[in-house]
Every structure is written in C-alpha cells, then in structure tokens.
Coordinates of C-alpha atoms in Angstrom, one line a residue:
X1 CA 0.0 0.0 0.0
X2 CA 1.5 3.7 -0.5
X3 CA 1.3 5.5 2.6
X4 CA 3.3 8.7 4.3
X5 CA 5.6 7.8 6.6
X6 CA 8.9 8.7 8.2
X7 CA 11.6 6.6 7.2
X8 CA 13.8 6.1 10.0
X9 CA 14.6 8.7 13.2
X10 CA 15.5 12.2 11.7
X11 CA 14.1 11.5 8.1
X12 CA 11.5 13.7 6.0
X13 CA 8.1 12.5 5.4
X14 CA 7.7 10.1 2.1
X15 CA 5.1 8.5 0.3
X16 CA 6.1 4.5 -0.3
X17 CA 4.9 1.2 -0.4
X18 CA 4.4 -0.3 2.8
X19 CA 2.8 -3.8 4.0
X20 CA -0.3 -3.9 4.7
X21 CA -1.5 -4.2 8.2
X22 CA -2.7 -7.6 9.2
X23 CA -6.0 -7.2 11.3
X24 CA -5.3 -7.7 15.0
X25 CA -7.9 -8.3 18.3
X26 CA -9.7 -5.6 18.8
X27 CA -9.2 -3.7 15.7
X28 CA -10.6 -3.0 12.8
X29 CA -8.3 -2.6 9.4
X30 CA -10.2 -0.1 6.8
X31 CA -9.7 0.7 3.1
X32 CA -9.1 4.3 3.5
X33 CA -11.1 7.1 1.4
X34 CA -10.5 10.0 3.3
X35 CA -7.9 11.1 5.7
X36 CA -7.0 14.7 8.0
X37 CA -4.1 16.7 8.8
X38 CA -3.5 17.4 12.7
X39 CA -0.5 19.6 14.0
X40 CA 0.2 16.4 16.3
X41 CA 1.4 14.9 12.7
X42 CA 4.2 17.2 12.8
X43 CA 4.9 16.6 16.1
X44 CA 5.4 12.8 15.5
X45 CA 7.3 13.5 12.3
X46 CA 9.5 15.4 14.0
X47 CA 10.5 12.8 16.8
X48 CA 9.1 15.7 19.3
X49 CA 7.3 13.4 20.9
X50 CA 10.0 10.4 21.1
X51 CA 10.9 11.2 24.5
X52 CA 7.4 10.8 26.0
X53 CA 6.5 7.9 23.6
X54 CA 8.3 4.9 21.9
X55 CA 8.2 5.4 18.0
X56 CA 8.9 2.8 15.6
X57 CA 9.9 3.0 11.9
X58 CA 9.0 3.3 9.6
X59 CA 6.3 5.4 11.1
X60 CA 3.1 5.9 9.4
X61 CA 1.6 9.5 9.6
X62 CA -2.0 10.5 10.4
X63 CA -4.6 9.8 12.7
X64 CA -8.0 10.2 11.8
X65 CA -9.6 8.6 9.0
X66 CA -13.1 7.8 6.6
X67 CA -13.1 4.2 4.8
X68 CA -14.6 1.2 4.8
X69 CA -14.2 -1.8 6.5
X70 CA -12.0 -4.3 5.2
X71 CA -11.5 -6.8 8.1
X72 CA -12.1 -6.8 11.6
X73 CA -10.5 -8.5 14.6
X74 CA -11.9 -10.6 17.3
X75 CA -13.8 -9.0 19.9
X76 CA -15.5 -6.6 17.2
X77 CA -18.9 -6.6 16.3
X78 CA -20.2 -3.0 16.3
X79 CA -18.7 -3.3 12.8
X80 CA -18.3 -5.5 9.9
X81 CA -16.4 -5.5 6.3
X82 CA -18.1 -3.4 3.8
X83 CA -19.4 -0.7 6.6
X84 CA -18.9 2.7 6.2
X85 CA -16.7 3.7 9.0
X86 CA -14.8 6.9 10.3
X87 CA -12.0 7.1 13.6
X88 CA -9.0 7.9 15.0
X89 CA -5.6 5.7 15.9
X90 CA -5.4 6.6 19.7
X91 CA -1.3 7.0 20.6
X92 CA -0.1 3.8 22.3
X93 CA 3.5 2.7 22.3
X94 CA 5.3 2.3 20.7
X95 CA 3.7 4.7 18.1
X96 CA 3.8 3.5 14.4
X97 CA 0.5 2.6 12.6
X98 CA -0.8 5.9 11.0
X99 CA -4.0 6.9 8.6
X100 CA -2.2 8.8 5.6
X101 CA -2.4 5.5 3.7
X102 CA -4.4 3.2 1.5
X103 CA -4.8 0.7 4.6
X104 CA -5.1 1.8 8.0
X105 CA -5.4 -0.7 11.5
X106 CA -7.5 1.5 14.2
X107 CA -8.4 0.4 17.7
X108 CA -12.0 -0.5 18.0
X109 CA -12.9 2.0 20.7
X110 CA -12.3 4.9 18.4
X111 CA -14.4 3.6 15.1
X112 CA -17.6 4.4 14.7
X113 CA -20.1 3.9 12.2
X114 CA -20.2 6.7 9.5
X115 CA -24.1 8.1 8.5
X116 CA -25.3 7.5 6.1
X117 CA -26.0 11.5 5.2
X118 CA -22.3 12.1 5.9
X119 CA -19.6 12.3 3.3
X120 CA -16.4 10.7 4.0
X121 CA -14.2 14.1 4.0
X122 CA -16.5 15.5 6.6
X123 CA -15.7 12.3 8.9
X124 CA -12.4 12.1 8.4
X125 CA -12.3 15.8 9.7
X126 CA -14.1 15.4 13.1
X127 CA -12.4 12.7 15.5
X128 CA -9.3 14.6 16.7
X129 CA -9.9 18.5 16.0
X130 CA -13.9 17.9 16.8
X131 CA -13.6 15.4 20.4
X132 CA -11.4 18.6 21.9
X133 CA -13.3 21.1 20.4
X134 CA -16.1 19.5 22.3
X135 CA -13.5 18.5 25.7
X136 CA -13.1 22.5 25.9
X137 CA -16.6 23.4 25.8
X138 CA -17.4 20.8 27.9
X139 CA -14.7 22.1 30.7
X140 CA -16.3 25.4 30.3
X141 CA -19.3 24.1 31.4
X142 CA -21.1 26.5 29.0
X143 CA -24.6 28.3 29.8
X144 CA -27.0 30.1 27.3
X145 CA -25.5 33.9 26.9
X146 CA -22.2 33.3 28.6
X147 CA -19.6 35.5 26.5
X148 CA -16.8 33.1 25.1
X149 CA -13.6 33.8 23.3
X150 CA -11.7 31.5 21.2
X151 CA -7.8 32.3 20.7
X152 CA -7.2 30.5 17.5
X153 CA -10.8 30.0 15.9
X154 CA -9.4 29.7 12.7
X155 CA -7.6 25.9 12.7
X156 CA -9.6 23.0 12.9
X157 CA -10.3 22.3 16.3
X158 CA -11.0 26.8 16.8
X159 CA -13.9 26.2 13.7
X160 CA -15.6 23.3 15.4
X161 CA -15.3 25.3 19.0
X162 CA -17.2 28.1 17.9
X163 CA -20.3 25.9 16.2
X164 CA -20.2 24.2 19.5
X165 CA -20.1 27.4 21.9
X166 CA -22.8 29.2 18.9
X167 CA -25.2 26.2 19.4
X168 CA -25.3 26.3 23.0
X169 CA -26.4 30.1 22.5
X170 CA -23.2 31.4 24.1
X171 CA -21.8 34.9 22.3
X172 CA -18.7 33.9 20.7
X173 CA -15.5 36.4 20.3
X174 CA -13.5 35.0 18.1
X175 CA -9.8 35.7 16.8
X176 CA -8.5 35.8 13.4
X177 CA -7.6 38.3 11.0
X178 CA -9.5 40.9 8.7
X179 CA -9.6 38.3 6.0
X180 CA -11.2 35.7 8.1
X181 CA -13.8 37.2 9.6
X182 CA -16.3 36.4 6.8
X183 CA -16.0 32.8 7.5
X184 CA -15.8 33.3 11.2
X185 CA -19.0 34.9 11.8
X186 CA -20.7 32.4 9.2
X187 CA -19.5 29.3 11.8
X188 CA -21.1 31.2 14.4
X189 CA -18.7 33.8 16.3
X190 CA -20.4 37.3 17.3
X191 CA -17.3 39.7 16.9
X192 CA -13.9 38.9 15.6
X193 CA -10.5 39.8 17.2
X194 CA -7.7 40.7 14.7
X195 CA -4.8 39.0 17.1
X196 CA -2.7 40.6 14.0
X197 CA -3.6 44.2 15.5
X198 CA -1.3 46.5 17.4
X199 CA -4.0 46.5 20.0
X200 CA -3.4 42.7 22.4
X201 CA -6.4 40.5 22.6
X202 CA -7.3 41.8 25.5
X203 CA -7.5 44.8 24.9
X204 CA -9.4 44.3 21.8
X205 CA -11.7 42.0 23.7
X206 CA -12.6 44.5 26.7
X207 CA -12.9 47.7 24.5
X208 CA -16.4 45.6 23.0
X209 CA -17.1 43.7 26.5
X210 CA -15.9 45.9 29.2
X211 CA -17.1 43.3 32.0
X212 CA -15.1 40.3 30.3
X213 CA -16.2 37.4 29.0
X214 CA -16.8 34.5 30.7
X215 CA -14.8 31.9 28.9
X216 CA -11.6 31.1 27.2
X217 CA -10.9 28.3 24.8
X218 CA -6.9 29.1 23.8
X219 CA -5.7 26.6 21.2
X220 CA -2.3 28.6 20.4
X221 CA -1.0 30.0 23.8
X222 CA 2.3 27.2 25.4
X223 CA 2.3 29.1 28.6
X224 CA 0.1 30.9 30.6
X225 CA 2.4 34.0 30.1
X226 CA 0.4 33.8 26.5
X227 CA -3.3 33.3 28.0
X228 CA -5.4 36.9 27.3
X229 CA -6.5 36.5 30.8
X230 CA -7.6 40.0 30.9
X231 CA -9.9 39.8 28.7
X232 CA -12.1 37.8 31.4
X233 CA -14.4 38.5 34.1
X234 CA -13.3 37.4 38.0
X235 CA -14.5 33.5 38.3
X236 CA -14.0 33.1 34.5
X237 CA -12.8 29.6 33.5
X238 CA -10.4 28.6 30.6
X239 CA -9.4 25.6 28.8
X240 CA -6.6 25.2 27.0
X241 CA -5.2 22.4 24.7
X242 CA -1.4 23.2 24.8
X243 CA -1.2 22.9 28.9
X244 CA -1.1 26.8 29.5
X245 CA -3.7 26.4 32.0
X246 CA -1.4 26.9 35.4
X247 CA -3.4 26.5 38.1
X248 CA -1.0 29.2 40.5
X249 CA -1.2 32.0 37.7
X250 CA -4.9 31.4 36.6
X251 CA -5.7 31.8 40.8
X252 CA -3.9 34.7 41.3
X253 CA -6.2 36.4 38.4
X254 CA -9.1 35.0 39.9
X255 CA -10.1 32.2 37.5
X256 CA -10.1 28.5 37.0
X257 CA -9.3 26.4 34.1
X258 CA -8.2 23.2 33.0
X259 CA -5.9 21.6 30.3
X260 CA -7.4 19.7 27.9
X261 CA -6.8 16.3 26.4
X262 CA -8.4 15.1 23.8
X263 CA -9.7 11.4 23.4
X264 CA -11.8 10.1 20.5
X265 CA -13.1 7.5 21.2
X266 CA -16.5 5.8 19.6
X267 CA -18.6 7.2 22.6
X268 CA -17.4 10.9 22.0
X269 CA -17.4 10.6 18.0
X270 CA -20.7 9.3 17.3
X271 CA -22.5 12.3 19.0
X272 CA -20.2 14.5 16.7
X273 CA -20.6 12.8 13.6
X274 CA -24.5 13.1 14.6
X275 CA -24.8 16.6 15.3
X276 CA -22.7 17.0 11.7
X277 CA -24.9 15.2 10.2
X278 CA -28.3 17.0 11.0
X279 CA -26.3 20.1 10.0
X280 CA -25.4 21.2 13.3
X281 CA -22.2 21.3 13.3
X282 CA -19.9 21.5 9.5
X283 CA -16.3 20.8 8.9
X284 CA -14.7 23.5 7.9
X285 CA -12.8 22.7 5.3
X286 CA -10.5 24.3 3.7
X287 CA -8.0 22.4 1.7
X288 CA -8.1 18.4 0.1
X289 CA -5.1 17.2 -1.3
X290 CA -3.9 13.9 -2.7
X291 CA -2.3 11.5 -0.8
X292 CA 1.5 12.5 -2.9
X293 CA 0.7 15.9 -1.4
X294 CA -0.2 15.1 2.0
X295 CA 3.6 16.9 3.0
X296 CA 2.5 20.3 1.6
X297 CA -0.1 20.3 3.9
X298 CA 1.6 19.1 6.8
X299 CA 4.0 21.7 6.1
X300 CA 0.7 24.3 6.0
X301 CA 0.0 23.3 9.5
X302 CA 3.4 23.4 10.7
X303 CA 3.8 27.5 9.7
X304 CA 0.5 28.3 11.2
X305 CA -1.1 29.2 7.9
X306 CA -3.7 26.2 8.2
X307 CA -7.5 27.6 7.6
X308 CA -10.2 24.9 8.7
X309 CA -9.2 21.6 8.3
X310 CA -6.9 19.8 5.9
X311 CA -8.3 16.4 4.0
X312 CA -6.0 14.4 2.6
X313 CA -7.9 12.1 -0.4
X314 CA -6.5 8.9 -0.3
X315 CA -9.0 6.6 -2.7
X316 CA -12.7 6.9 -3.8

C-alpha cells in the first residue's frame, strides 16, 4: 500500500509502499477514502514526541480517517467488512500505525459507524480537531448567553469550537484576521479579534465587552504568560489544549481552568458525527489534497497558515 511515513529517526516524510497491516484483536483494518491533517502529525514526524512515547519505523503519519471496513479482529462486532466507518488511531507505544495511507489498523474504541448523510471528507475531519473542540466546551461548562472567546478559531479544532459554543447560545468572540472574519461569523462567532492588530487581545476583547467574558478556549497559547486573561471576568474559566492552563497563575487572576486532552473515542465521536450530520455542526474545510501531497499540507500546519481543516484524499 502507499502510505506517508517517516523513514527512520530524523528522516522527511515520504510516500512508499508499505505492508499492509494484518487485522489484530480488537481492531478494525479499513480501506481508507478520506484522511486529516492534525498539528500532532508534525509533532510525531519530528521525533518531538520520542521522548514521551516509543516510536517505531518506519512510522506511518495520520490519525483520523473515513473508509470502509476491510476486516475486523476478534472481539469486534459493532462493525463489519463493507461498513462505512470513520475514527481515529489513539497513541499507544510504541507509536507507528498511521491513517495517511491506502490501509489503515485502528483500535475498536475509536471507530464508529459513518451516517449515512455524511460524506467521508467530513468524517475524516471530526475525530481529533472535533472530540477537543467539544473536551473544551465541555470544561467550560457553558450556559445560554455566557460570552466566550476563542484564541485560534481559525484551525480546525477553533472552527468546530465556535459551532459548539454558537449552538449552545453562548456569544462567541472569536480571533482571526480581517480576512477571516467572513467565514468566522458564518460558523457562528459574534465579533472577531484581529490577534494581527497592534492593540493585544485583550485589549481588543474588553474595549467591545468591558465586564469580560466569561470563557476562554486558547488553542495557540504554550504558557500561561500567553493566555489573554484579561480579557475575562473574575471566576471566569479557561481551557486550553497546549497545557497553559497553570493552576497558581490562573488563581492569582481570579479564575479557574483546565488543560485539555483530547480522546476520540466511539462514545465521543458518534454524537459529533451526529450533530454533523443534521447540520449542526460543519467541517470546515479548507484544503483536500492527494495523498503525494499530503507533506504540503503538513507543512501548511506546521507554519500556522492552516485555515479549517486539511483532507487528505486517499482513494474513492
């Protein structure tokens, strides 16, 4: 099968032929038709994540994925061959099986049946970016006509946040630039930030809503050093998905929060794909490429240029 993958330690991503994975217990092995670029890609291609978790190589890129069944293991009968399926390969060590390719071997727990009103390029763009969308509004706890901003709305994970947030009935701020604020306020968001403006966030943020919001989803900020936290009200909560939440400096401003860890598995996914399917919620996508072009989009990700989420095609 051709898939992406990394070589050996310290390599650049190729596509080459590859075995196919032979079905295992509790797994599921899917014809691929669909698959979608997450920033974590980068991070395993890298070997930033070798130190936490064993890789082995070659390593095959990707982790969420659209198909159809082509074999499943014992243990498995939510599925069958022939069903339409979407999912996500959870990271276990050592980390190696991947979704960038023709064949892909995903844990039961995170497959779920696709419906049937769902295209497979929508699927393959909710498991990852849509299950912490959904983790950050969860830790939010978001009420009807809270005020919530979202630091990063334009990635994947920032567009599904703010259809989530917007169909709860909360006011979303959202940040982006000039240019995306078409697209912004069509997913949902109330005002849009320019984060590319002389003015910070904040700033920005308080001028329209001088109590503060209530919320914060940050999807960018690596510390809390980078959080906007002035932009919220006293008891205001954040979540964020790169561990800035510190629970000292988020105290000494008077608000809570929690970092956020995303899991996709079938019991989280299925209530996605539903609420995608009756329209509630629409990946936003912006870019499908080949499967020989899979790197250009990676690289897209990796300079912070991504818009929505990136499909790769990998079959029909």
């Amino acid at each position: 099968m051709r898939a992406v993958n990394v070589p050996e330690a310290g390599a650049q991503p190729a596509v080459s032929d590859l075995p196919v994975p032979e079905v295992t217990d509790g797994h599921v092995l899917i014809r691929v038709r669909n698959a979608a670029l997450n920033a974590v890609d980068n991070a395993l291609a890298s070997g930033m994540m070798a130190e936490m978790m064993p890789h082995a190589y070659p390593l095959v890129l990707g982790r969420d994925a659209s198909g159809v069944v082509e074999a499943v293991g014992a243990g498995v009968d939510h599925v069958a061959a022939g069903d339409e399926v979407f999912g996500h390969i959870l990271l276990a060590p050592p980390v190696q099986a991947g979704t960038l390719a023709e064949y892909a071997l995903l844990p039961a727990a995170s497959v779920a049946a696709k419906p049937a009103g769902l295209d497979f390029a929508t699927a393959a763009a909710l498991p990852l970016a849509g299950t912490a969308a959904y983790a950050s509004v969860e830790a939010l706890d978001v009420q009807p006509g809270q005020v919530v901003l979202v630091v990063g709305a334009t990635g994947g994970v920032g567009s599904y946040a703010v259809q989530l947030l917007a169909a709860r009935g909360a006011t979303v701020v959202a940040t982006g630039t000039p240019a995306d604020a078409d697209r912004l306020t069509a997913l949902g968001a109330a005002t849009v930030v320019d984060h590319t403006a002389a003015a910070p966030v904040a700033d920005q943020v308080t001028a329209a809503y001088p109590d503060g919001v209530d919320g914060l989803i940050d999807l960018v900020s690596r510390s809390a050093e980078g959080l906007p936290l002035g932009a919220l009200r006293k008891g205001g909560k954040v979540a964020s998905t790169l561990n800035a939440a510190d629970e000292q400096a988020l105290a000494a401003a008077g608000l809570t929060g929690s970092n956020i860890m995303a899991t996709p598995v079938r019991e989280v996914i299925e209530p996605l794909a539903a609420l995608a399917a009756e329209g509630t919620v629409k990946a936003d996508i912006a870019t499908v490429l080949p499967l020989e072009r899979a790197a250009e989009g990676l690289a897209t990700l990796a300079a912070g240029h991504a818009r929505g989420k990136i499909i790769v095609n990998v079959g029909d």
